[in-house]
XYZ file of C-alpha atoms in Angstrom:
516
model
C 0.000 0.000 0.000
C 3.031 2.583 0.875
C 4.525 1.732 -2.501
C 1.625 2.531 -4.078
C 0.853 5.644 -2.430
C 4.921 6.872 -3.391
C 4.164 5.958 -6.718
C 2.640 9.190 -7.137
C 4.962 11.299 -5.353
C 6.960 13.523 -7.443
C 10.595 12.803 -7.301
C 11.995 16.113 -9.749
C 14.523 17.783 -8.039
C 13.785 20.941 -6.038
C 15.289 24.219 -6.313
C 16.140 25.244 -2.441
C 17.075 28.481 -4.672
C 19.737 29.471 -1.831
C 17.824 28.340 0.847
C 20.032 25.790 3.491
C 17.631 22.675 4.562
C 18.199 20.432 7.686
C 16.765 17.298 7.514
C 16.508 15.858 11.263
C 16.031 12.438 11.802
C 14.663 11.691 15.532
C 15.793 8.158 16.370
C 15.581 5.699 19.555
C 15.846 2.222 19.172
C 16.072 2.620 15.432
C 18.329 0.207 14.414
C 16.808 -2.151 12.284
C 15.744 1.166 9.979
C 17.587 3.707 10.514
C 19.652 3.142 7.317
C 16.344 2.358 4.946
C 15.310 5.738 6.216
C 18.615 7.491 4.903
C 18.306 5.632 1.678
C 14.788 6.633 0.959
C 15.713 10.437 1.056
C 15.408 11.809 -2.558
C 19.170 11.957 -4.137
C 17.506 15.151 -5.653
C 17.840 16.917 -2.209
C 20.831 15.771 -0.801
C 22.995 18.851 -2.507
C 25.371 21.442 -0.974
C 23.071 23.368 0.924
C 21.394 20.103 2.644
C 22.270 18.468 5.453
C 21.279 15.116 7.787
C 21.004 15.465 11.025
C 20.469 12.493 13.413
C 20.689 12.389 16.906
C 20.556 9.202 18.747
C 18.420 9.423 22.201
C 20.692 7.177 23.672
C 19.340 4.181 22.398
C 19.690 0.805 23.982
C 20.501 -0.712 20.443
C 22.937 0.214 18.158
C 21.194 3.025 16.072
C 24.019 4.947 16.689
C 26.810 2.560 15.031
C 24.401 2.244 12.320
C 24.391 5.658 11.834
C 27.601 5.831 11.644
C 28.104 3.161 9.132
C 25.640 4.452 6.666
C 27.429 7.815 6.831
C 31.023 6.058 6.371
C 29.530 4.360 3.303
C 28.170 7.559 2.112
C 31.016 10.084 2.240
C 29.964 12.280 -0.663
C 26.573 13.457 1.611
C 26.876 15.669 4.085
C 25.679 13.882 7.315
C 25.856 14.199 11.125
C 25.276 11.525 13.719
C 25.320 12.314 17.303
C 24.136 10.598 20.283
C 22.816 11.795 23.555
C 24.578 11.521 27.031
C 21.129 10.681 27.940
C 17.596 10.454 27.252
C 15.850 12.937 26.361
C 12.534 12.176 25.472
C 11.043 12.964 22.227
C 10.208 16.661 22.941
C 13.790 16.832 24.382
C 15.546 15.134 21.108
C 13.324 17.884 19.152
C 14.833 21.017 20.892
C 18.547 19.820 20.110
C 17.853 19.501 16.567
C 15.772 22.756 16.353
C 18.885 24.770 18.421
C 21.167 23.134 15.932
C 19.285 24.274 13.057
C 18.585 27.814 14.263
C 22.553 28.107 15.573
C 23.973 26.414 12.217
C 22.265 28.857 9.954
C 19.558 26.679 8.214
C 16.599 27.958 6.613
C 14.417 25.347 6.989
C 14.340 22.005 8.794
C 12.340 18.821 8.426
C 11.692 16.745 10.745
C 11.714 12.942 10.272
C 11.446 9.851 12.659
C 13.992 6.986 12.625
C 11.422 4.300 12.695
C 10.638 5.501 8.613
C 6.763 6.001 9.435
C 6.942 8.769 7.795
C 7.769 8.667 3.913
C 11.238 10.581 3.367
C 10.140 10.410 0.212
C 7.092 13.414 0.330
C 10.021 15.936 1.267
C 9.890 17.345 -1.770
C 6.345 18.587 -1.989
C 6.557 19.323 2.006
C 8.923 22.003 1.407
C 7.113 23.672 -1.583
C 5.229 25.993 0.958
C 8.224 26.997 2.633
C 10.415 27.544 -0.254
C 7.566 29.943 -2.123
C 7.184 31.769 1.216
C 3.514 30.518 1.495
C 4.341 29.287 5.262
C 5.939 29.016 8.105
C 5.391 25.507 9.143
C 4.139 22.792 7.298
C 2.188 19.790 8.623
C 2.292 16.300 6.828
C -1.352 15.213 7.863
C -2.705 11.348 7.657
C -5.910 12.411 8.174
C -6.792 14.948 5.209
C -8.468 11.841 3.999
C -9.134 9.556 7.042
C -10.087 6.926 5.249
C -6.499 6.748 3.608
C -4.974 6.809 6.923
C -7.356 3.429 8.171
C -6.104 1.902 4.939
C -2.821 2.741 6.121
C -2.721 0.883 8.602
C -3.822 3.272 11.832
C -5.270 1.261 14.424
C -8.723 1.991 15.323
C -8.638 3.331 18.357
C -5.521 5.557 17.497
C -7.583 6.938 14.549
C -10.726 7.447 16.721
C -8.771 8.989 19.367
C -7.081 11.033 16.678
C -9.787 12.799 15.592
C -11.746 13.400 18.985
C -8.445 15.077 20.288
C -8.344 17.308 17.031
C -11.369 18.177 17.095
C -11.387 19.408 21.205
C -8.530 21.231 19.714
C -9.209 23.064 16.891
C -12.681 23.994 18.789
C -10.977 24.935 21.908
C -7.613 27.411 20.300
C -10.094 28.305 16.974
C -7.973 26.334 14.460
C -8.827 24.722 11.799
C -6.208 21.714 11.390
C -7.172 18.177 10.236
C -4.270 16.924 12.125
C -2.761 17.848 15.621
C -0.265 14.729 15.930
C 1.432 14.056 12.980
C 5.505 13.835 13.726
C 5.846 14.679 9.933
C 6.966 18.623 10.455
C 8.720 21.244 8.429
C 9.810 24.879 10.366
C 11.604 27.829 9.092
C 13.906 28.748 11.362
C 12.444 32.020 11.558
C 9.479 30.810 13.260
C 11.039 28.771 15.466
C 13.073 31.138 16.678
C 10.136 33.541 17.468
C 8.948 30.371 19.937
C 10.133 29.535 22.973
C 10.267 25.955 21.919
C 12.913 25.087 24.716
C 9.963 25.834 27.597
C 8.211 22.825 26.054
C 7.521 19.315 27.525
C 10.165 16.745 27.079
C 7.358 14.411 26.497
C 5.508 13.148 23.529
C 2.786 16.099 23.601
C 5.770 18.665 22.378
C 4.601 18.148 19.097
C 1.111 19.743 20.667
C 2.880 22.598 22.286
C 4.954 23.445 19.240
C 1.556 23.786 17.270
C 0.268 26.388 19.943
C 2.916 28.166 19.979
C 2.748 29.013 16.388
C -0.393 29.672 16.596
C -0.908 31.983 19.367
C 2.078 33.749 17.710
C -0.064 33.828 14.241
C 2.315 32.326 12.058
C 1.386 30.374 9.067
C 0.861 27.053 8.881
C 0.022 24.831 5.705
C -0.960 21.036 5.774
C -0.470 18.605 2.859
C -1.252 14.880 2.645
C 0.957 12.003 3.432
C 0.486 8.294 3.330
C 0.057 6.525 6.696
C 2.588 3.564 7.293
C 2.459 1.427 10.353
C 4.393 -1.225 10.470
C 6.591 -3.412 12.794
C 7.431 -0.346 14.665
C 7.810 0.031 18.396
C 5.418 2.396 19.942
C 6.392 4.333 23.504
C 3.481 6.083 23.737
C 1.370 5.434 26.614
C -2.438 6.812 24.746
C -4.048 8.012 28.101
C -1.338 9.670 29.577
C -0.551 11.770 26.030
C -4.432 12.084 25.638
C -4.324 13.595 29.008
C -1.455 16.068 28.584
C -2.838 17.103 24.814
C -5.581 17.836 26.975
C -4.008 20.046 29.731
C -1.803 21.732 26.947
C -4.992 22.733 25.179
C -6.806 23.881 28.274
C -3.705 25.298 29.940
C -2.997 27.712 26.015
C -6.566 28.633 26.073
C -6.876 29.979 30.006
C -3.582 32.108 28.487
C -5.498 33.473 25.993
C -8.402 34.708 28.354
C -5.615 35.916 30.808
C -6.870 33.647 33.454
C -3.850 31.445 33.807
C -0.507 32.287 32.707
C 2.416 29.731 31.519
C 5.341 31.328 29.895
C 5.764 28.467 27.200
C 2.239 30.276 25.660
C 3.528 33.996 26.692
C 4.648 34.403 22.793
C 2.944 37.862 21.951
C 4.226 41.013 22.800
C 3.229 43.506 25.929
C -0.084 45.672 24.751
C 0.996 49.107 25.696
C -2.291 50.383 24.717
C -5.783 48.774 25.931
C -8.657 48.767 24.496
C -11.957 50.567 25.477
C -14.651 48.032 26.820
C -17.764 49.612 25.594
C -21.688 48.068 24.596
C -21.795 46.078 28.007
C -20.809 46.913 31.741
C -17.744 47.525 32.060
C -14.960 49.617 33.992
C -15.384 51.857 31.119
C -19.048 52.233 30.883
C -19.266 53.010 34.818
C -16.739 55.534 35.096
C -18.252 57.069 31.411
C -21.520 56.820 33.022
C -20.187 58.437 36.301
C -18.871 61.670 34.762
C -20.546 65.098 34.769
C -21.422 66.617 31.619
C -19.815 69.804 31.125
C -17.217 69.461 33.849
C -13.369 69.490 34.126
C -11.790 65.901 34.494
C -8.559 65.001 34.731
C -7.783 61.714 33.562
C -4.692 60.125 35.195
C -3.041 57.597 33.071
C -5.373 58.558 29.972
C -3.409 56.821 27.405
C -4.133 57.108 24.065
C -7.087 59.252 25.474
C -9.781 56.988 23.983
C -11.810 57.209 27.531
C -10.760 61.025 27.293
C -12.285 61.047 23.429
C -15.457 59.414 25.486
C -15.618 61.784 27.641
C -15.482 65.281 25.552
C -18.750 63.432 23.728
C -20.265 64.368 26.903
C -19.346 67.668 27.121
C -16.525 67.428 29.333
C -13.305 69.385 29.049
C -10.697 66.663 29.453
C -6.795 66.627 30.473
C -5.023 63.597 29.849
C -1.931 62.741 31.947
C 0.568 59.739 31.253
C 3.618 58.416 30.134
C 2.060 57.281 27.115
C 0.010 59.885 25.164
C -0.780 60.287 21.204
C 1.528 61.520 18.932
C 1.263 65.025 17.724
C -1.931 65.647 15.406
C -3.698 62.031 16.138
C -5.240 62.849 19.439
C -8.583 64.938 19.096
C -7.657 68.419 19.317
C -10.304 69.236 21.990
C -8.163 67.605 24.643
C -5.137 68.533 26.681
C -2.484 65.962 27.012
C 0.825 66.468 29.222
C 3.468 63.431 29.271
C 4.147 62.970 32.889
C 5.829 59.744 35.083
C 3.070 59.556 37.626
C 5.462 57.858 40.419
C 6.817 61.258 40.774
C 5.590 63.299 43.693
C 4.525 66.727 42.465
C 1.779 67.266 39.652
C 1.933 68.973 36.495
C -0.925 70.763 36.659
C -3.111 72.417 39.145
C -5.247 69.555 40.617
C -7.663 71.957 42.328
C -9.456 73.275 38.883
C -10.359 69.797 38.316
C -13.841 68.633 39.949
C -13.526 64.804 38.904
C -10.056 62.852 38.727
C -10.177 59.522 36.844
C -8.051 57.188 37.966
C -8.929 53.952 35.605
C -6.726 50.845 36.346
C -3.839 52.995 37.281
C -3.234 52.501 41.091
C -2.395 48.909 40.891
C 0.649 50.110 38.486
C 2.152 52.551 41.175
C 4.756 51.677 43.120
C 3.915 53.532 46.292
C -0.415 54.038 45.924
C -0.425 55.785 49.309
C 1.645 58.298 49.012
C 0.404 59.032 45.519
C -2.614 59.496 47.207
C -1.798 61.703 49.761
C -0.065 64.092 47.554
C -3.509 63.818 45.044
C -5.385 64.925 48.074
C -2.443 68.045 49.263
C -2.513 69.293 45.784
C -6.679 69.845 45.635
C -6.013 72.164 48.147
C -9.283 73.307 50.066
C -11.683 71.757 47.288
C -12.968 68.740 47.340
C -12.788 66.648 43.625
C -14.499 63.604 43.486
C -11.916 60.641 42.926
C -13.243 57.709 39.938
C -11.010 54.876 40.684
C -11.032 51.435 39.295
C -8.575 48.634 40.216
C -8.461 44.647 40.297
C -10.083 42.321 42.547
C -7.139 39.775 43.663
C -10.083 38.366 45.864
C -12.243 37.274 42.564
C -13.152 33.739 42.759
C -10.895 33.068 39.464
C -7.441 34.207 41.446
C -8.958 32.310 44.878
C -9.224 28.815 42.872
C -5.710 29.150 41.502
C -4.355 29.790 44.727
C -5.783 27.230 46.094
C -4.618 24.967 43.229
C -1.150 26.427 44.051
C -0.967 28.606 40.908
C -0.004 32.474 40.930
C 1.156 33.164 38.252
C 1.578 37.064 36.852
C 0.420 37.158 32.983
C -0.396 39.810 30.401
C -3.551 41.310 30.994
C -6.514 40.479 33.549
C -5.991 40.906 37.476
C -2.400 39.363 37.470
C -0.750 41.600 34.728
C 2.825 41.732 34.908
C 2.945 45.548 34.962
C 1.027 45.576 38.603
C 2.915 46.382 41.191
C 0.413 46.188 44.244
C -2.884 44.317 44.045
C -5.981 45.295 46.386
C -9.436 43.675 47.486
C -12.318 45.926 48.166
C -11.399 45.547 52.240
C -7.710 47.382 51.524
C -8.768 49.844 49.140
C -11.116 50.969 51.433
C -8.757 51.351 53.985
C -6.241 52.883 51.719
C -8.073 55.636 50.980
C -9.605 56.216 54.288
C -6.556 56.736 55.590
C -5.206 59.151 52.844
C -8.252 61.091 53.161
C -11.032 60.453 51.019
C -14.655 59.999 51.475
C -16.025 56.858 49.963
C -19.207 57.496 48.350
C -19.591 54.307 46.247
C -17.797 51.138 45.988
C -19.269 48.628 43.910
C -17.984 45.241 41.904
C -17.426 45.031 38.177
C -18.050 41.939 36.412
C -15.373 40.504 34.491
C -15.419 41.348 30.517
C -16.591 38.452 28.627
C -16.871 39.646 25.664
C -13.374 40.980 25.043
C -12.656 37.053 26.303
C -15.266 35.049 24.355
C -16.882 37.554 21.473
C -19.794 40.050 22.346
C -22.646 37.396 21.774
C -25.042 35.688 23.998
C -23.101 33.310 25.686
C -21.321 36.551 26.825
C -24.055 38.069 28.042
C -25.613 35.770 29.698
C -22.196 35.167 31.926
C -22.210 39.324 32.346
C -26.201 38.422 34.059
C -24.865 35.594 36.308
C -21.835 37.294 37.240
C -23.721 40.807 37.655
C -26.468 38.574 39.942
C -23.393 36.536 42.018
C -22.197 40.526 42.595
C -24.831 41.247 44.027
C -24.722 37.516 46.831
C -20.898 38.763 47.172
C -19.234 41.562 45.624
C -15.476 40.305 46.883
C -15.822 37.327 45.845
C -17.480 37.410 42.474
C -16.136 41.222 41.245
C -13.832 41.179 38.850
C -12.734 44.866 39.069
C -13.426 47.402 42.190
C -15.184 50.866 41.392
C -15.020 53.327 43.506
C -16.362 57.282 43.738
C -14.516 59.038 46.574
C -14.583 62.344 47.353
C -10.730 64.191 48.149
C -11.352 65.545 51.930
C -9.089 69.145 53.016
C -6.033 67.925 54.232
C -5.529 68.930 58.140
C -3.606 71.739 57.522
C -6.244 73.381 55.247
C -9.094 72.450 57.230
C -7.608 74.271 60.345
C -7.320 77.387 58.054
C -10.531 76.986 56.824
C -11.948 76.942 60.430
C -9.583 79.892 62.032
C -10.480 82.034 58.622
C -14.806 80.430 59.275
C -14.530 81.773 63.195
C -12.989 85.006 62.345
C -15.698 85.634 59.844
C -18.350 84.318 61.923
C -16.783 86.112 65.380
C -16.858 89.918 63.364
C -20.314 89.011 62.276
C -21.583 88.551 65.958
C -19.882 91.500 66.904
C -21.152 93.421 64.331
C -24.312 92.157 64.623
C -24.362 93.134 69.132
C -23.079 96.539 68.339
């Protein structure tokens, strides 16, 4: 049947057109095929600019000599045989040959098994895709047609199993693969050096975690057909256990995603400077647009890009923006005033007391000293009295509770644990906090968490935003996602005790006045 099926592979050489290939054999107890696997690489790609790679896992055969023989017989081709000082797993084999590749200057590498269940002959039309730039990874897939892959020889259940794992898969990370676990792999070295393929599993499920990684990275990945082969090979694969870690992997890469988990083998996008406005459901945003007083002066503290700040101007508001961050010159609406400012320094840029709302949205968690800021927010109002819009995280939402008590705390991009936060509060020490710097508390209330920046603004969305919104309501410290607070910025001490000589000398000449 495999014979048949190669029949109608194209053998014509291809043009690597400059391009230096790596083909990596994986091998472990390979002996008996190690050298049929050589021999069935086309003679049209072994040229100058390829080269064989194998790497013995430290087999308990001699896969190594064998190795060695074929490329003492073969002298004209480039090839490389190394062995391992120890195991290291499939996933651990993998990451040699990948560094080798990357640190060798190769453009691409393929990725072959020792055992020859996969056809060295399909090269050829595997690196097509890479060579015309059409990918960054290609994927030789048995199960483009699944029936091929039964006639092939795939045991039922691992062709059942197959398919239910690719499908929880592709449903779970939004792919659309017909294949997950196929060993039959091409990379550029490009993309694999945008991974951080060495955080991966030594295990069999690297193949998984490699997959995720590109990805959550959003790098291109093309799947052609191979023939399925099974033959006298030895399989090391225990089903349930891999079935169970494809299974974590998956769940683990999509908790990333929603920024309820963090693992730093999925951490493969760059830090968002600039957030997004959460607007059309409640939000953080909404309350604190809701919240502000039409026509009034605000001063928005860590404003941004000023999109909240373009939000509130619609309302009549005149706006100043303050932050490290702040649009370029001529892209921020000219209605609003911006000043660039580091707000862990003490003084202020601007006179506070003109302003008769400060927003301070998802900004004190990212100070490193929130109590002093504080106190110097409430020295420079002077005698007035703004009212303070603050919004923070809850590190008491039930999300953060479970993974503590799972052992997990793990900092991540966005959400409650974002790297960028420096102190965390529940609605217990923010009240405290600013209490004791001053301020009146006039409303705290709990935020539900955003599901449909997580999930897509859709019904499933909102009906979480209703259950969450309702659990709120049974226990805000528990279920809040986000704290909101209105607070109003008492005199300080000093000012009040002016205010109250300057009241009684007013009041005493009036009294006087009054009895003469």
């Amino acid at each position: 049947m495999l014979r048949e099926q190669l029949e109608r592979v194209s053998f014509d050489d291809v043009d690597l057109a400059g391009k230096r290939l790596l083909i990596f054999i994986v091998a472990y107890n390979a002996e008996t095929t190690i050298e049929k696997v050589l021999s069935r690489i086309p003679a049209g790609l072994l040229g100058n600019e390829v080269e064989v790679l194998i790497i013995d896992d430290s087999s308990k055969d001699d896969t190594f000599a064998r190795g060695l023989r074929y490329q003492q017989h073969n002298c004209e081709l480039k090839i490389t045989v190394l062995r391992t000082p120890e195991n290291q797993g499939y996933g651990g084999n993998q990451k040699l040959g990948y560094r080798y590749a990357i640190d060798n200057g190769f453009d691409i590498v393929a990725l072959i098994h020792g055992d020859g269940q996969y056809a060295p002959e399909k090269l050829p039309e595997l690196l097509r895709p890479l060579l015309r730039a059409e990918a960054d990874a290609v994927l030789g897939s048995r199960m483009i047609d699944k029936r091929a892959a039964r006639r092939g020889g795939m045991p039922f259940y691992k062709w059942i199993g197959n398919q239910i794992l690719t499908t929880f898969q592709n449903r779970v990370l939004g792919t659309r693969l017909s294949e997950f676990h196929s060993g039959y792999r091409l990379y550029s070295t490009k993309a694999l050096a945008q991974i951080p393929f060495e955080r991966n599993t030594n295990d069999f499920h690297f193949d998984t975690e490699i997959i995720i990684q590109l990805a959550l990275k959003r790098l291109r990945i093309v799947e052609l057909a191979i023939p399925t082969f099974y033959g006298h090979e030895i399989c090391y694969v225990n089903g349930l256990k891999y079935a169970w870690n494809i299974f974590k992997s998956t769940i683990r890469a999509r908790l990333c995603r929603l920024h309820l988990f963090y693992d730093q083998k999925f951490d493969v996008q760059s830090v968002e400077e600039v957030y997004d406005l959460k607007l059309g459901f409640s939000s953080s945003h909404t309350a604190a647009i809701k919240a502000a007083r039409s026509g009034g002066r605000i001063l928005d503290v860590g404003c941004g890009q000023g999109l909240l700040a373009a939000e509130l101007a619609k309302k009549g508001c005149h706006v100043t923006g303050m932050d490290r961050h702040i649009p370029a010159a001529g892209s921020a609406p000219a209605d609003i005033e911006f000043i660039r400012w580091d707000l862990d320094r003490r003084e202020f840029p601007v006179n506070v007391s003109q302003f008769d709302q400060i927003f301070l949205l998802d900004i004190i968690e990212h100070l490193k000293e929130p109590g002093h800021f504080m106190d110097e927010l409430r020295f420079a109002t002077g005698c007035k009295r703004p009212e303070i819009v603050l919004t923070t995280a809850n590190i008491g939402f039930i999300a953060t509770r479970l993974m503590l008590l799972l052992g997990q705390f793990n900092y991540g991009k966005k959400g409650i644990l974002d790297v960028t936060h420096t102190r965390l509060f529940t609605f217990r020490s923010m009240r405290e906090l600013l209490r004791q710097s001053g301020y009146k508390i006039l409303e705290a209330r709990g935020i539900p968490a955003p599901f449909p920046v997580a999930i897509g603004n859709n019904f499933i969305a909102g009906a979480l935003l209703r259950l969450n919104t309702m659990l709120i309501w049974l226990s805000k410290g528990l279920f809040s996602y986000q704290i909101f607070v209105r607070a109003e910025a008492m005199p300080t001490v000093n000012n009040l005790l002016n205010e109250t000589i300057s009241g009684s000398t007013a009041l005493k000449a009036e009294l006087l006045g009054q009895a003469a």
